[in-house]
Amino acid sequence: MKVIVSESYEELSQKAADLFISILQEKPQSKLGLATGSSPIGLYKNLIKAQKEGEISFHWAKTINLDEYVGISPQNEQSYQYFMNENLFNHVNIKKENTHLPKADTNDEKYAEEYNKLLDDFGTRDLQVLGLGPNGHLAFNEPGEFLNKRTSIVKLADATIEANSRFFESKDDVPKYAISMGMADAFNAKTLIVVASGKNKKDVVKKLIEGKEISPSFPASFLSLHPNCYLFVDKEAMGE
């Protein structure tokens, strides 16, 4: 795992974007795995800027996302479909039919099976963007006795619900379940870009970098197994 430390979130976002841009420039028809949350917003802003300046084009690219809340409408402002539209898709020249997000109306594993079929057809990604949860979760693969290999319906940990409550009117409004790629799905990419910023990520970054064990109780520890993983952090997340 290669660790790139930046002075600020803005610098972190630009460095992560530079790697993303280089991959898309080398292969315009790239298959791209995308993430939601506050961490990659700066990265996406830089990608929009790069396309406007003619550095890249999303015209031939295809994307697939990690996860989505269960039982939430794509038109809901807190859905990940809405997030991707607002923060990237509506501002670049990607074909909407080439963008893919999971969707589950209920806690029925049939939706996971459908997404696994889509993932199999999509194939290995050239790049996967990942955020780093405060408790070490990746996508919605929460700490536990075991980790899912493939896409599944998962119950969100209290820590994750608490962290995501800032996007909702109250904690009670946060969905309690999500559909999420499993670890094998999330890691099925030639390159991983992991972004973590802010003081609230300091403990998890420290544990990830200094940890000596790989355990399902800390899903982020599995990042060390990927042969081409880049961790972009700012000074606040890096701590001392």
CSV table of C-alpha atoms in Angstrom, one decimal:
chain,number,residue,atom,x,y,z
A,1,MET,CA,0.0,0.0,0.0
A,2,LYS,CA,1.4,3.4,-1.0
A,3,VAL,CA,0.6,6.2,1.3
A,4,ILE,CA,0.5,9.8,-0.1
A,5,VAL,CA,0.2,12.5,2.5
A,6,SER,CA,-1.0,16.0,1.6
A,7,GLU,CA,-1.1,19.3,3.5
A,8,SER,CA,-4.8,19.8,2.9
A,9,TYR,CA,-8.0,18.1,1.6
A,10,GLU,CA,-7.7,20.2,-1.6
A,11,GLU,CA,-4.2,18.9,-2.3
A,12,LEU,CA,-5.3,15.3,-1.4
A,13,SER,CA,-8.2,15.6,-3.9
A,14,GLN,CA,-5.9,16.9,-6.6
A,15,LYS,CA,-3.3,14.2,-6.2
A,16,ALA,CA,-6.0,11.5,-6.2
A,17,ALA,CA,-7.5,13.1,-9.3
A,18,ASP,CA,-4.1,13.2,-11.0
A,19,LEU,CA,-3.9,9.4,-10.7
A,20,PHE,CA,-7.5,8.9,-11.9
A,21,ILE,CA,-6.9,11.2,-14.8
A,22,SER,CA,-3.7,9.4,-15.9
A,23,ILE,CA,-5.6,6.1,-16.0
A,24,LEU,CA,-8.5,7.5,-18.0
A,25,GLN,CA,-6.1,9.3,-20.4
A,26,GLU,CA,-4.2,6.0,-21.0
A,27,LYS,CA,-7.4,4.1,-21.5
A,28,PRO,CA,-10.4,6.3,-22.4
A,29,GLN,CA,-12.7,3.2,-22.4
A,30,SER,CA,-11.8,2.5,-18.7
A,31,LYS,CA,-14.1,0.6,-16.4
A,32,LEU,CA,-14.3,2.7,-13.3
A,33,GLY,CA,-15.5,1.8,-9.8
A,34,LEU,CA,-16.9,4.8,-7.9
A,35,ALA,CA,-17.7,5.6,-4.3
A,36,THR,CA,-20.0,8.1,-2.5
A,37,GLY,CA,-19.6,10.1,0.8
A,38,SER,CA,-17.9,13.3,1.6
A,39,SER,CA,-14.3,12.1,1.0
A,40,PRO,CA,-14.4,11.8,-2.8
A,41,ILE,CA,-16.3,15.0,-3.6
A,42,GLY,CA,-13.1,17.0,-4.1
A,43,LEU,CA,-11.7,14.3,-6.4
A,44,TYR,CA,-14.9,14.4,-8.5
A,45,LYS,CA,-14.7,18.2,-8.7
A,46,ASN,CA,-11.2,18.0,-10.1
A,47,LEU,CA,-12.4,15.4,-12.7
A,48,ILE,CA,-15.2,17.7,-13.8
A,49,LYS,CA,-12.6,20.5,-14.1
A,50,ALA,CA,-10.2,18.3,-16.1
A,51,GLN,CA,-12.9,17.4,-18.6
A,52,LYS,CA,-14.0,21.0,-19.1
A,53,GLU,CA,-10.3,21.8,-19.8
A,54,GLY,CA,-10.1,19.0,-22.3
A,55,GLU,CA,-7.7,16.7,-20.4
A,56,ILE,CA,-10.1,13.8,-20.2
A,57,SER,CA,-13.4,12.5,-21.6
A,58,PHE,CA,-15.9,10.1,-20.0
A,59,HIS,CA,-17.6,9.4,-23.4
A,60,TRP,CA,-16.3,5.8,-23.7
A,61,ALA,CA,-16.0,5.1,-19.9
A,62,LYS,CA,-18.2,2.8,-17.9
A,63,THR,CA,-18.8,3.1,-14.2
A,64,ILE,CA,-20.2,0.9,-11.4
A,65,ASN,CA,-20.8,1.9,-7.8
A,66,LEU,CA,-20.2,0.2,-4.5
A,67,ASP,CA,-23.4,0.5,-2.6
A,68,GLU,CA,-26.8,2.1,-2.0
A,69,TYR,CA,-29.3,2.4,0.9
A,70,VAL,CA,-32.1,-0.2,0.8
A,71,GLY,CA,-35.6,1.2,0.2
A,72,ILE,CA,-34.6,4.6,-0.9
A,73,SER,CA,-35.8,6.2,-4.2
A,74,PRO,CA,-33.1,7.3,-6.7
A,75,GLN,CA,-34.8,10.8,-6.6
A,76,ASN,CA,-34.3,11.1,-2.9
A,77,GLU,CA,-31.6,13.7,-2.1
A,78,GLN,CA,-29.9,11.2,0.2
A,79,SER,CA,-29.7,8.4,-2.3
A,80,TYR,CA,-26.3,7.5,-3.8
A,81,GLN,CA,-27.8,7.7,-7.2
A,82,TYR,CA,-28.7,11.4,-6.5
A,83,PHE,CA,-25.3,12.0,-5.1
A,84,MET,CA,-23.5,10.6,-8.2
A,85,ASN,CA,-25.7,12.7,-10.5
A,86,GLU,CA,-25.1,15.9,-8.6
A,87,ASN,CA,-21.4,15.4,-7.9
A,88,LEU,CA,-20.2,13.9,-11.2
A,89,PHE,CA,-22.6,12.4,-13.8
A,90,ASN,CA,-24.6,15.5,-14.6
A,91,HIS,CA,-21.4,17.5,-15.2
A,92,VAL,CA,-19.4,15.2,-17.5
A,93,ASN,CA,-20.1,13.6,-20.9
A,94,ILE,CA,-20.6,10.1,-19.6
A,95,LYS,CA,-23.5,8.1,-21.2
A,96,LYS,CA,-26.1,7.5,-18.4
A,97,GLU,CA,-26.6,3.9,-19.7
A,98,ASN,CA,-22.9,3.3,-18.9
A,99,THR,CA,-23.4,4.1,-15.2
A,100,HIS,CA,-24.5,1.5,-12.8
A,101,LEU,CA,-25.6,1.6,-9.1
A,102,PRO,CA,-27.2,-1.1,-7.1
A,103,LYS,CA,-30.8,-0.8,-6.1
A,104,ALA,CA,-32.9,-2.7,-3.5
A,105,ASP,CA,-36.5,-1.9,-2.7
A,106,THR,CA,-36.5,-4.3,0.3
A,107,ASN,CA,-34.1,-6.5,2.3
A,108,ASP,CA,-34.3,-9.3,-0.3
A,109,GLU,CA,-31.1,-11.0,-1.5
A,110,LYS,CA,-32.5,-11.2,-5.0
A,111,TYR,CA,-31.4,-7.7,-5.5
A,112,ALA,CA,-27.8,-8.7,-4.5
A,113,GLU,CA,-27.9,-11.6,-6.9
A,114,GLU,CA,-29.0,-9.3,-9.7
A,115,TYR,CA,-26.1,-7.0,-8.9
A,116,ASN,CA,-23.6,-9.8,-8.7
A,117,LYS,CA,-24.6,-10.8,-12.2
A,118,LEU,CA,-24.1,-7.3,-13.4
A,119,LEU,CA,-20.7,-7.2,-11.8
A,120,ASP,CA,-19.7,-10.5,-13.5
A,121,ASP,CA,-20.7,-9.0,-16.8
A,122,PHE,CA,-18.9,-5.7,-16.1
A,123,GLY,CA,-15.6,-7.5,-15.3
A,124,THR,CA,-12.4,-6.3,-13.6
A,125,ARG,CA,-12.3,-2.5,-13.2
A,126,ASP,CA,-9.3,-0.5,-14.2
A,127,LEU,CA,-9.8,1.7,-11.1
A,128,GLN,CA,-11.8,1.6,-7.9
A,129,VAL,CA,-12.3,4.6,-5.6
A,130,LEU,CA,-12.9,3.8,-2.0
A,131,GLY,CA,-13.6,5.8,1.1
A,132,LEU,CA,-12.5,4.8,4.6
A,133,GLY,CA,-15.1,4.5,7.2
A,134,PRO,CA,-14.4,5.8,10.8
A,135,ASN,CA,-14.7,2.2,12.0
A,136,GLY,CA,-12.7,0.7,9.2
A,137,HIS,CA,-15.5,-0.3,6.9
A,138,LEU,CA,-15.1,-0.4,3.2
A,139,ALA,CA,-18.2,0.2,1.2
A,140,PHE,CA,-20.8,-1.1,3.7
A,141,ASN,CA,-18.6,-4.1,4.7
A,142,GLU,CA,-18.9,-3.5,8.5
A,143,PRO,CA,-16.5,-5.0,11.1
A,144,GLY,CA,-17.7,-8.4,12.3
A,145,GLU,CA,-16.8,-12.1,12.6
A,146,PHE,CA,-16.8,-12.4,8.8
A,147,LEU,CA,-16.9,-10.3,5.7
A,148,ASN,CA,-19.1,-10.9,2.7
A,149,LYS,CA,-17.4,-12.0,-0.5
A,150,ARG,CA,-20.0,-10.8,-2.9
A,151,THR,CA,-22.8,-8.2,-3.0
A,152,SER,CA,-25.2,-8.6,-0.1
A,153,ILE,CA,-27.9,-6.9,1.9
A,154,VAL,CA,-26.2,-5.7,5.1
A,155,LYS,CA,-27.3,-4.2,8.4
A,156,LEU,CA,-25.5,-1.0,9.1
A,157,ALA,CA,-23.4,-0.7,12.2
A,158,ASP,CA,-24.5,1.9,14.8
A,159,ALA,CA,-21.2,3.8,14.2
A,160,THR,CA,-22.0,4.0,10.5
A,161,ILE,CA,-25.5,5.2,11.1
A,162,GLU,CA,-24.2,7.8,13.5
A,163,ALA,CA,-21.6,9.0,11.0
A,164,ASN,CA,-24.2,9.2,8.2
A,165,SER,CA,-26.8,11.0,10.3
A,166,ARG,CA,-25.3,14.3,9.4
A,167,PHE,CA,-26.8,14.0,5.9
A,168,PHE,CA,-30.3,13.4,7.3
A,169,GLU,CA,-32.7,15.4,9.5
A,170,SER,CA,-32.1,12.9,12.3
A,171,LYS,CA,-30.4,9.7,13.1
A,172,ASP,CA,-33.7,7.9,13.0
A,173,ASP,CA,-34.1,8.8,9.3
A,174,VAL,CA,-30.9,7.0,8.3
A,175,PRO,CA,-31.8,3.7,6.5
A,176,LYS,CA,-30.7,0.7,8.6
A,177,TYR,CA,-29.9,-1.5,5.7
A,178,ALA,CA,-27.9,-1.2,2.5
A,179,ILE,CA,-27.0,-3.2,-0.6
A,180,SER,CA,-23.2,-3.3,-0.9
A,181,MET,CA,-20.5,-5.0,-2.9
A,182,GLY,CA,-18.6,-7.6,-0.9
A,183,MET,CA,-14.8,-7.5,-0.4
A,184,ALA,CA,-14.0,-9.6,-3.4
A,185,ASP,CA,-16.1,-7.3,-5.6
A,186,ALA,CA,-14.7,-4.1,-4.1
A,187,PHE,CA,-11.1,-5.4,-4.7
A,188,ASN,CA,-11.7,-6.6,-8.2
A,189,ALA,CA,-9.8,-3.6,-9.7
A,190,LYS,CA,-6.3,-3.2,-11.1
A,191,THR,CA,-5.8,0.0,-9.0
A,192,LEU,CA,-7.4,1.1,-5.7
A,193,ILE,CA,-7.6,4.8,-4.8
A,194,VAL,CA,-8.5,5.2,-1.1
A,195,VAL,CA,-9.3,8.7,0.3
A,196,ALA,CA,-9.4,9.7,3.9
A,197,SER,CA,-9.4,13.2,5.3
A,198,GLY,CA,-10.2,15.0,8.5
A,199,LYS,CA,-9.5,14.5,12.2
A,200,ASN,CA,-12.3,12.0,12.5
A,201,LYS,CA,-10.3,9.6,10.3
A,202,LYS,CA,-7.1,9.9,12.3
A,203,ASP,CA,-7.6,6.8,14.5
A,204,VAL,CA,-8.6,4.5,11.6
A,205,VAL,CA,-5.7,5.8,9.4
A,206,LYS,CA,-3.3,5.1,12.3
A,207,LYS,CA,-4.6,1.6,12.8
A,208,LEU,CA,-4.5,0.9,9.1
A,209,ILE,CA,-0.9,2.0,8.6
A,210,GLU,CA,0.5,0.7,11.9
A,211,GLY,CA,-1.6,-2.5,12.3
A,212,LYS,CA,0.1,-5.8,12.2
A,213,GLU,CA,-2.9,-8.0,11.7
A,214,ILE,CA,-5.6,-8.6,9.0
A,215,SER,CA,-9.0,-9.2,10.5
A,216,PRO,CA,-12.7,-9.0,9.5
A,217,SER,CA,-13.1,-6.9,12.7
A,218,PHE,CA,-11.2,-4.2,10.8
A,219,PRO,CA,-12.1,-4.5,7.1
A,220,ALA,CA,-9.7,-1.8,6.0
A,221,SER,CA,-6.8,-4.1,7.0
A,222,PHE,CA,-7.4,-6.1,3.9
A,223,LEU,CA,-6.2,-3.2,1.8
A,224,SER,CA,-2.7,-4.3,2.4
A,225,LEU,CA,-3.4,-7.4,0.4
A,226,HIS,CA,-4.1,-5.5,-2.8
A,227,PRO,CA,-1.1,-5.3,-5.1
A,228,ASN,CA,-1.7,-1.7,-6.3
A,229,CYS,CA,-3.4,0.3,-3.6
A,230,TYR,CA,-2.9,4.1,-3.0
A,231,LEU,CA,-4.0,5.7,0.2
A,232,PHE,CA,-4.4,9.5,0.0
A,233,VAL,CA,-4.6,11.2,3.3
A,234,ASP,CA,-4.3,14.8,4.5
A,235,LYS,CA,-2.3,16.0,7.5
A,236,GLU,CA,-5.4,16.0,9.8
A,237,ALA,CA,-6.2,12.3,9.0
A,238,MET,CA,-2.5,11.4,9.3
A,239,GLY,CA,-2.1,12.9,12.7
A,240,GLU,CA,1.3,12.7,14.3
